[in-house]
C-alpha positions as CSV (number, residue, x, y, z in Angstrom):
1,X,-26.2,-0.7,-9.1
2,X,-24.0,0.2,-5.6
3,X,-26.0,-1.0,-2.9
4,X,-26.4,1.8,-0.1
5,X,-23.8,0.3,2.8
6,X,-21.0,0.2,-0.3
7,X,-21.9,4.0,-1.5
8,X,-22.0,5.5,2.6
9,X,-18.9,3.2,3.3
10,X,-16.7,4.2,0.4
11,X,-18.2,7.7,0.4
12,X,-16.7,8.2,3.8
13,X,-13.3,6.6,3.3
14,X,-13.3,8.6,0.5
15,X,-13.5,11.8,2.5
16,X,-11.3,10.4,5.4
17,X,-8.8,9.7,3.2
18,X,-8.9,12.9,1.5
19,X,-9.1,14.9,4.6
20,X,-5.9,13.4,6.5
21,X,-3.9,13.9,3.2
22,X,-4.7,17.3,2.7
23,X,-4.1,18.1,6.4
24,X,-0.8,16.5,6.4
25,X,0.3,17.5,3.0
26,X,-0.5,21.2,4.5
27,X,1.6,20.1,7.5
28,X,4.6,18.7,5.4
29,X,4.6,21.9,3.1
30,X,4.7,24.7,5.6
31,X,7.6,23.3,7.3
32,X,9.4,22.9,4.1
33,X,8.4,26.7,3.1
34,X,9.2,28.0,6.9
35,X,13.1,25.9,7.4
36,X,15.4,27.0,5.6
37,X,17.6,23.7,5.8
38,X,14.6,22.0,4.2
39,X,13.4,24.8,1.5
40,X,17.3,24.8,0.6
41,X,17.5,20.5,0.0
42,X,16.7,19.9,-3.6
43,X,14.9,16.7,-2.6
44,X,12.4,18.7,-0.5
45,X,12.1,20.9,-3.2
46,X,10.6,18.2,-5.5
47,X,8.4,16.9,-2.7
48,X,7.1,20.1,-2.2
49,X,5.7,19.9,-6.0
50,X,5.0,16.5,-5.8
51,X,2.8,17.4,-2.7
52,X,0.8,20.1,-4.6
53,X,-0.1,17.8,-7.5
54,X,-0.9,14.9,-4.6
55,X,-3.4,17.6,-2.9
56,X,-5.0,18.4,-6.1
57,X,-6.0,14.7,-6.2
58,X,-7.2,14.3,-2.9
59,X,-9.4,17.6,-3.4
60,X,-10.7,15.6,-6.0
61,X,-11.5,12.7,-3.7
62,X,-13.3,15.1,-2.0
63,X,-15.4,15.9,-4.9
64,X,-15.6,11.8,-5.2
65,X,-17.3,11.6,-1.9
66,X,-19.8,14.0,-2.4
67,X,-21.0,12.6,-5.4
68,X,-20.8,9.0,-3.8
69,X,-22.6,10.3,-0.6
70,X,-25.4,12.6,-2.1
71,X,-25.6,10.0,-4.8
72,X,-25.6,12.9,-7.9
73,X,-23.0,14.3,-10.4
74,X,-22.2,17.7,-9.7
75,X,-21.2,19.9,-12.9
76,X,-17.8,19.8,-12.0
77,X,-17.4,16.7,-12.1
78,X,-15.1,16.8,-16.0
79,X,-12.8,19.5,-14.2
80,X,-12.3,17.2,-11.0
81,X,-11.7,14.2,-13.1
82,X,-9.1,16.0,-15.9
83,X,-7.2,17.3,-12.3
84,X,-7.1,14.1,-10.7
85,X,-5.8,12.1,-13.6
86,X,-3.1,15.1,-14.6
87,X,-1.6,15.0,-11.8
88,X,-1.5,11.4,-11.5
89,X,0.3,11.3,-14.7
90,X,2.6,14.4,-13.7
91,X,3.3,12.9,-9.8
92,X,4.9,9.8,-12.1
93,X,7.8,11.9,-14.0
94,X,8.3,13.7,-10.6
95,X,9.2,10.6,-9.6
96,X,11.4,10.5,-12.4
97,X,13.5,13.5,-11.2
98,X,13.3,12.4,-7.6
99,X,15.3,9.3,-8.4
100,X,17.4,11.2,-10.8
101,X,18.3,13.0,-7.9
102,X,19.1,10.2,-5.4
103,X,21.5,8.8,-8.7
104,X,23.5,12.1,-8.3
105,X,23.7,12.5,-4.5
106,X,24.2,8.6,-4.0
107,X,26.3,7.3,-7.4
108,X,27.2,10.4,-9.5
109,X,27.8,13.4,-7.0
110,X,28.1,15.7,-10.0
111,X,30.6,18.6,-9.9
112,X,27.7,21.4,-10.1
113,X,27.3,24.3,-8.4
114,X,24.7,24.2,-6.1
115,X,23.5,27.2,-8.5
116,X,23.2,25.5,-11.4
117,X,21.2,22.3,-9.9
118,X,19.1,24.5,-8.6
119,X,18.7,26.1,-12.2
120,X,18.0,23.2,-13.6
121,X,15.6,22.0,-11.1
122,X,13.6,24.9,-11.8
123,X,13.6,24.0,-15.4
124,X,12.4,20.8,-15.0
125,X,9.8,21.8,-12.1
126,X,8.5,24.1,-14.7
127,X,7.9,21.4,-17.8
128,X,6.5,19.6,-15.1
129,X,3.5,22.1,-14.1
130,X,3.4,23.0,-18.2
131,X,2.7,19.1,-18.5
132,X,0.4,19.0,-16.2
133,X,-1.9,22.3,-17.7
134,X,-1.6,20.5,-21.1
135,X,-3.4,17.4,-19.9
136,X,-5.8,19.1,-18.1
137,X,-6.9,21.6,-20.9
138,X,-7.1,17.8,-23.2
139,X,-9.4,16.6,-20.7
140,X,-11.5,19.5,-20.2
141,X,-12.0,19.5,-23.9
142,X,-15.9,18.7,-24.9
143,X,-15.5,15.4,-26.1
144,X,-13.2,13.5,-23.7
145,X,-12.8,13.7,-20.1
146,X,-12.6,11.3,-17.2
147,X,-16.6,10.7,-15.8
148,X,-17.3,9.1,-12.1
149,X,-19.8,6.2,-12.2
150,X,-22.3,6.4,-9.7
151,X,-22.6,2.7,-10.4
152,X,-19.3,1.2,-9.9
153,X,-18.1,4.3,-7.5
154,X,-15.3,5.5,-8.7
155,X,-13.6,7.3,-12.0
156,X,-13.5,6.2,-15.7
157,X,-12.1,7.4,-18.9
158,X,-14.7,8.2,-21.0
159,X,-15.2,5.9,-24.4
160,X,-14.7,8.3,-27.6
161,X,-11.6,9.1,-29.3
162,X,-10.1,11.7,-27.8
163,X,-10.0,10.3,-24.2
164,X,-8.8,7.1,-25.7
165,X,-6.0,8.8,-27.7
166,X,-5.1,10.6,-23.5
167,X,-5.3,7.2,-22.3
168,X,-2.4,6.1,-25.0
169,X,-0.4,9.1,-24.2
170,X,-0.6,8.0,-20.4
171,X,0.1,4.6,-21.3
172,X,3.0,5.2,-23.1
173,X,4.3,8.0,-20.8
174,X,3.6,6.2,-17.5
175,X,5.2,2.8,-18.4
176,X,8.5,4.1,-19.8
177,X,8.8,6.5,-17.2
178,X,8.3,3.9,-14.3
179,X,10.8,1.4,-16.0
180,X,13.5,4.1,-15.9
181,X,12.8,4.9,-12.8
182,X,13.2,1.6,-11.5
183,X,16.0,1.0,-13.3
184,X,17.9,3.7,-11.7
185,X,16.5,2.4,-7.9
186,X,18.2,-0.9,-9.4
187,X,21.4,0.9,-10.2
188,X,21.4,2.7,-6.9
189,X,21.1,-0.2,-4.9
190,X,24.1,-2.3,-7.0
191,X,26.6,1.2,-6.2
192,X,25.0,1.0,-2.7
193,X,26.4,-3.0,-2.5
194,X,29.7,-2.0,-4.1
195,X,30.8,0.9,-1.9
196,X,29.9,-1.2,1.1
197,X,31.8,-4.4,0.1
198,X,34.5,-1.8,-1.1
199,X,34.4,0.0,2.5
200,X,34.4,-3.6,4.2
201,X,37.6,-4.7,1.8
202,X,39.5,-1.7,1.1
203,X,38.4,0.6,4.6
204,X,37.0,3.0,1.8
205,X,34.9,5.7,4.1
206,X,31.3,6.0,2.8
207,X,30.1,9.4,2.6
208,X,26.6,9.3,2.1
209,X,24.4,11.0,5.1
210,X,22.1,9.0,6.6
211,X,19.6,11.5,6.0
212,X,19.7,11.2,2.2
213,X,19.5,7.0,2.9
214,X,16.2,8.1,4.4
215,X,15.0,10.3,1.6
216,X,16.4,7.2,-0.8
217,X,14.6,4.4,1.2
218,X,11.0,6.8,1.5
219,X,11.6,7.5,-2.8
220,X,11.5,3.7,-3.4
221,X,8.2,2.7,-0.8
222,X,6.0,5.6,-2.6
223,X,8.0,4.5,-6.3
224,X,6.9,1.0,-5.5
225,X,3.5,2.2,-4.6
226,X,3.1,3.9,-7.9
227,X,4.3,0.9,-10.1
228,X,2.0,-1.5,-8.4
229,X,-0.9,0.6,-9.3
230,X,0.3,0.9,-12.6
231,X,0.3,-2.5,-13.2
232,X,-3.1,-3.1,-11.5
233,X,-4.5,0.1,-13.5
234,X,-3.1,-1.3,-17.3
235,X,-3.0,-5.1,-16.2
236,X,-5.9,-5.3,-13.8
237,X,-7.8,-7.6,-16.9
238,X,-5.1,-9.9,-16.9
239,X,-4.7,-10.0,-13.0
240,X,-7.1,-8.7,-11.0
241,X,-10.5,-10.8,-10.4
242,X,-13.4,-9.9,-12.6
243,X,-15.4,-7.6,-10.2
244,X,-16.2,-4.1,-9.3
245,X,-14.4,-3.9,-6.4
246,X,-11.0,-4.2,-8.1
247,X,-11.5,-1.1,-9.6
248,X,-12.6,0.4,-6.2
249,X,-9.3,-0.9,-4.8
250,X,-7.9,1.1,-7.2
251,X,-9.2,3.9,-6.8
252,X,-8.6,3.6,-2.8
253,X,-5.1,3.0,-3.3
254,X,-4.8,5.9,-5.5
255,X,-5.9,8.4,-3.0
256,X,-4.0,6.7,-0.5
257,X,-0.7,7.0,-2.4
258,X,-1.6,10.8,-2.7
259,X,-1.5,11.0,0.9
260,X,0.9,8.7,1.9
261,X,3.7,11.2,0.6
262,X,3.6,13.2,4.2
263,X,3.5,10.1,6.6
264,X,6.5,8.9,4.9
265,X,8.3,12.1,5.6
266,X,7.4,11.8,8.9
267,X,8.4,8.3,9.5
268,X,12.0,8.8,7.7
269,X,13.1,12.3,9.0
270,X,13.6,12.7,13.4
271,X,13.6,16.5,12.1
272,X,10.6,16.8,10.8
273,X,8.8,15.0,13.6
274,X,10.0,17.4,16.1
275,X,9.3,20.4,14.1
276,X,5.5,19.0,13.8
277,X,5.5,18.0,17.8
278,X,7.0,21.9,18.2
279,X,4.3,23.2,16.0
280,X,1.1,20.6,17.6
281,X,2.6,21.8,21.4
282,X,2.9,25.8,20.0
283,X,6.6,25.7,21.2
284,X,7.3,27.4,17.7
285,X,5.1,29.9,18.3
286,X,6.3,30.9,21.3
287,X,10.0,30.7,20.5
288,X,9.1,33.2,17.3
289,X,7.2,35.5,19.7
290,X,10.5,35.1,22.5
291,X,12.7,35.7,19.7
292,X,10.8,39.0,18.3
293,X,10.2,40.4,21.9
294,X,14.1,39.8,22.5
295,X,14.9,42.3,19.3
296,X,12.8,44.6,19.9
297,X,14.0,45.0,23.6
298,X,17.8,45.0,22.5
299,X,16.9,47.4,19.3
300,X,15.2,49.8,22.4
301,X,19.0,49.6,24.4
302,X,20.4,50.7,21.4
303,X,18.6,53.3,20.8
304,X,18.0,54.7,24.3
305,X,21.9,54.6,24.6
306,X,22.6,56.4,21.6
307,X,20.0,59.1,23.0
């Protein structure tokens, strides 16, 4: 039984966590709505869906500290569960196309229009959210579901069939999809080497942005997150000492990876800082408000000269 001090602490960074996230995930994805050199990079694009599916599970967390707090299971607690652990699965191919991505900008630089990536993007943003209401309506389904343990504090798959069978599809969905992905982070970094010693030897000009370095460098830290939980999640018997509070590491470090997706935005793109600094001052208010009244004045010239 969790002693009183573990439930009010974990309860609480439960919610802190949960609330920072969700405020900078909100932060994060209304500057990539409102700039249009942001909603037009197809790496921001991804991150914008991969920040929806974060702040589903860190609404969850939410749900996590209530329960740990007030001590009781609320009736949602199936439909909290089946959203947190679909969108951890989902978050993990997203991760997928993200490095796909960085292999075409970095290595490949494919001869598409920017069209027709954007097409296929789409395609594959869609299949994503499909993916993700497929697992959720398996793990809302009567007899399987994930359930939080007021005991140990933190979320289980349930022991029957079905939920087993969901936790061999995530098994064998999860661990191919994290090897490919770091197989590609292994082949972008060996073309990374090559260019330079080919720039170094040969004077070859390297063409990359620095700004898509950044995006590459913030993909692998949250990628790297993700596999180490993986292991610790399917391997945490074989590794991890025998005690309750390596599942509630777990658990931490899975709603910390949820919100860690903003801070590294911050942290690898200047722009994005001074757009947040812009919005926390109200400069971008004010220059949207100066910009409207200039309009308006110059649309009233115009008209008061044509009259």
């Amino acid at each position: 039984m969790a002693s009183g001090l573990d439930r009010h602490f974990l309860g609480c960074l439960y919610f802190v966590i949960s609330i920072v996230g969700l405020s900078l995930h909100g932060l994060v994805c209304y500057i990539i709505i409102s700039r249009k050199e942001f909603r037009q990079h197809m790496a921001y694009i991804i991150m914008f869906n991969a920040g929806l599916f974060d702040s589903t599970i860190l609404i969850s967390g939410l749900n996590a500290s209530a329960m740990t707090l007030l001590n009781s299971k609320f009736i949602v607690e199936q439909l909290f569960g089946g959203i947190q652990n679909s969108s951890w699965m989902v978050t993990i191919s997203i991760d997928l196309l993200l490095a796909l991505n960085r292999l075409d900008v970095i290595c490949l630089n494919l001869k598409l229009h920017s069209t027709t990536k954007h097409r296929i993007a789409a395609v594959c943003l869609s299949a994503q959210w499909l993916y993700w209401l497929g697992l959720l309506v398996c793990h809302l389904l009567k007899d399987s579901g994930v359930r939080y343990s007021l005991n140990d504090l933190f979320f289980h798959i349930t022991e029957n069939p079905v939920s087993q069978v969901i936790a061999t599809i995530e098994l064998y969905t999860t661990g191919p999809f994290c090897c490919v992905v770091l197989v590609i982070y292994l082949i972008i970094g060996v073309s990374m080497l090559w260019k330079r010693h080919m720039h170094f030897k040969n004077s070859i000009s390297i063409k990359t942005s620095s700004q898509e370095i950044r995006i590459l460098g913030q993909a692998v830290i949250m990628f790297s997150f993700v596999f180490g939980i993986v292991l610790c999640w399917h391997l945490g018997g074989y590794i991890l000492p025998a005690s309750v509070w390596s599942g509630r590491g777990i658990y931490i470090s899975f709603l910390l990876r949820a919100g860690m997706g903003p801070v590294m935005v911050l942290v690898f793109n200047k722009r994005f800082r001074l757009t947040t600094e812009d919005i926390i001052r109200g400069n971008e208010v004010s220059s949207v408000v100066k910009v409207t009244s200039v309009a308006l004045s110059s649309a009233r010239k115009s008209n008061s000269q044509r009259n």
